[in-house]
Amino acid sequence: MLVLGDAHASDPARREALLECYRTVDPEHVLQAGDLELYDLPAPTWFIAGNNEDLDVIDALRAGEDPPETATVHLLASTAATVDGLRVAGLSGNFAPTQYDRSRDELEGDRRRHFTHEDVERAAELSDIDVLLTHEAPTGLLSYGYDPGCEHVTALLETLSPDLCLVGHHHTHREGEIANTRVVSLAPAWERYYTLDPAGLVLESHEHEFGPDSEP
């Protein structure tokens, strides 16, 4: 199984790096941790929305619609799916204190990129989760002189107790154990790709064979 961090595929070079990951691994299933920005992909991909997306496409997927350009992608928005035998859940969006207590249908324009208390509460009702995808990190994983983690993600880990949590957004590879869950902050897809063995939840990191300034 291919696992990818942020793609930011609206940028042509980063789109090509993303597609090179698919060509290299030729996966049957893919998990992606947000900021995807490309929804017509070579293999079935389960992803969460980040804070950089085509929000009209994300809204359509949230509503259960099936735009033609999204035939191979599946949005996890406080929902879960069985992927290669794993129960995978996702919390879409990023955290904004000013928007958290609002209802989702109150969010307009760019504010649609955020998750709300309703999204977290709905995700917390899921059960038997093996892998959780979040765009925000939990507290205690990253430090830039301050902790950028989100307490609501930490609380979700405590409630769901997944075996593995995969985090996007921060463009940094970091691993830790939070609330008895192995948490991995993923490097962006133009720097690394990951492979996951579903049988043992063994996650391996792979650097691209092409350099950061070369064409894939």
mmCIF file of N, CA, C and O in Angstrom, residues 4 22 44 47 59 63 97 101 105 121-122 135 162 166 172 178 183 187 197 202 207:
data_model
loop_
_atom_site.group_PDB
_atom_site.id
_atom_site.type_symbol
_atom_site.label_atom_id
_atom_site.label_comp_id
_atom_site.label_asym_id
_atom_site.label_seq_id
_atom_site.Cartn_x
_atom_site.Cartn_y
_atom_site.Cartn_z
ATOM 1 N N LEU A 4 1.097 8.555 1.332
ATOM 2 C CA LEU A 4 1.653 9.833 0.887
ATOM 3 C C LEU A 4 1.261 10.959 1.822
ATOM 4 O O LEU A 4 0.121 11.035 2.296
ATOM 5 N N TYR A 22 3.176 7.121 -7.770
ATOM 6 C CA TYR A 22 2.265 6.078 -8.260
ATOM 7 C C TYR A 22 2.968 5.179 -9.275
ATOM 8 O O TYR A 22 2.809 3.956 -9.246
ATOM 9 N N PRO A 44 -6.829 3.637 -6.808
ATOM 10 C CA PRO A 44 -7.797 4.033 -5.779
ATOM 11 C C PRO A 44 -7.097 4.641 -4.564
ATOM 12 O O PRO A 44 -6.180 4.041 -3.999
ATOM 13 N N PHE A 47 -8.316 9.515 1.010
ATOM 14 C CA PHE A 47 -7.603 10.701 1.469
ATOM 15 C C PHE A 47 -8.480 11.525 2.394
ATOM 16 O O PHE A 47 -9.703 11.330 2.464
ATOM 17 N N ASP A 59 -16.541 19.579 -1.124
ATOM 18 C CA ASP A 59 -17.948 19.645 -0.707
ATOM 19 C C ASP A 59 -18.789 18.607 -1.443
ATOM 20 O O ASP A 59 -19.678 17.989 -0.854
ATOM 21 N N ALA A 63 -20.799 15.430 0.240
ATOM 22 C CA ALA A 63 -22.230 15.235 0.018
ATOM 23 C C ALA A 63 -22.554 13.899 -0.633
ATOM 24 O O ALA A 63 -23.720 13.596 -0.891
ATOM 25 N N PRO A 97 -9.317 27.992 15.753
ATOM 26 C CA PRO A 97 -10.083 28.224 16.983
ATOM 27 C C PRO A 97 -11.358 29.024 16.767
ATOM 28 O O PRO A 97 -12.362 28.788 17.445
ATOM 29 N N ASP A 101 -16.232 25.954 16.946
ATOM 30 C CA ASP A 101 -17.528 25.803 17.612
ATOM 31 C C ASP A 101 -18.711 26.091 16.698
ATOM 32 O O ASP A 101 -19.865 26.005 17.135
ATOM 33 N N ASP A 105 -22.352 23.680 8.321
ATOM 34 C CA ASP A 105 -23.122 24.392 7.294
ATOM 35 C C ASP A 105 -23.034 25.912 7.443
ATOM 36 O O ASP A 105 -23.515 26.653 6.589
ATOM 37 N N GLU A 121 -16.744 15.181 16.775
ATOM 38 C CA GLU A 121 -17.691 14.334 17.507
ATOM 39 C C GLU A 121 -18.158 13.159 16.657
ATOM 40 O O GLU A 121 -18.304 12.038 17.161
ATOM 41 N N ARG A 122 -18.379 13.396 15.377
ATOM 42 C CA ARG A 122 -18.802 12.305 14.493
ATOM 43 C C ARG A 122 -17.676 11.285 14.314
ATOM 44 O O ARG A 122 -17.914 10.076 14.328
ATOM 45 N N HIS A 135 -4.991 15.724 9.297
ATOM 46 C CA HIS A 135 -4.124 16.736 8.694
ATOM 47 C C HIS A 135 -3.330 17.464 9.785
ATOM 48 O O HIS A 135 -2.156 17.788 9.596
ATOM 49 N N PRO A 162 -6.471 4.029 17.713
ATOM 50 C CA PRO A 162 -5.992 3.328 16.514
ATOM 51 C C PRO A 162 -4.574 2.812 16.750
ATOM 52 O O PRO A 162 -3.866 3.279 17.643
ATOM 53 N N LEU A 166 -1.556 8.663 10.860
ATOM 54 C CA LEU A 166 -0.735 9.286 9.825
ATOM 55 C C LEU A 166 -1.158 10.742 9.676
ATOM 56 O O LEU A 166 -2.334 11.028 9.480
ATOM 57 N N THR A 172 6.976 17.477 7.648
ATOM 58 C CA THR A 172 8.101 17.025 8.460
ATOM 59 C C THR A 172 7.927 15.555 8.799
ATOM 60 O O THR A 172 6.850 15.157 9.259
ATOM 61 N N ILE A 178 1.732 8.694 20.944
ATOM 62 C CA ILE A 178 0.817 9.613 21.611
ATOM 63 C C ILE A 178 -0.432 8.827 21.977
ATOM 64 O O ILE A 178 -1.052 8.187 21.112
ATOM 65 N N VAL A 183 2.310 7.439 16.048
ATOM 66 C CA VAL A 183 1.934 8.577 15.214
ATOM 67 C C VAL A 183 3.117 8.932 14.324
ATOM 68 O O VAL A 183 4.250 9.054 14.806
ATOM 69 N N ALA A 187 6.483 13.267 5.646
ATOM 70 C CA ALA A 187 7.130 14.222 4.752
ATOM 71 C C ALA A 187 6.257 14.412 3.514
ATOM 72 O O ALA A 187 5.461 13.531 3.159
ATOM 73 N N ASP A 197 2.757 -2.154 4.966
ATOM 74 C CA ASP A 197 2.360 -3.562 4.938
ATOM 75 C C ASP A 197 1.151 -3.716 5.853
ATOM 76 O O ASP A 197 1.288 -3.594 7.076
ATOM 77 N N VAL A 202 3.541 -2.261 9.100
ATOM 78 C CA VAL A 202 4.936 -1.835 8.981
ATOM 79 C C VAL A 202 5.015 -0.729 7.929
ATOM 80 O O VAL A 202 4.707 -0.949 6.754
ATOM 81 N N GLU A 207 13.044 7.628 -0.015
ATOM 82 C CA GLU A 207 13.346 8.893 -0.674
ATOM 83 C C GLU A 207 13.229 8.711 -2.177
ATOM 84 O O GLU A 207 13.514 7.648 -2.715
#
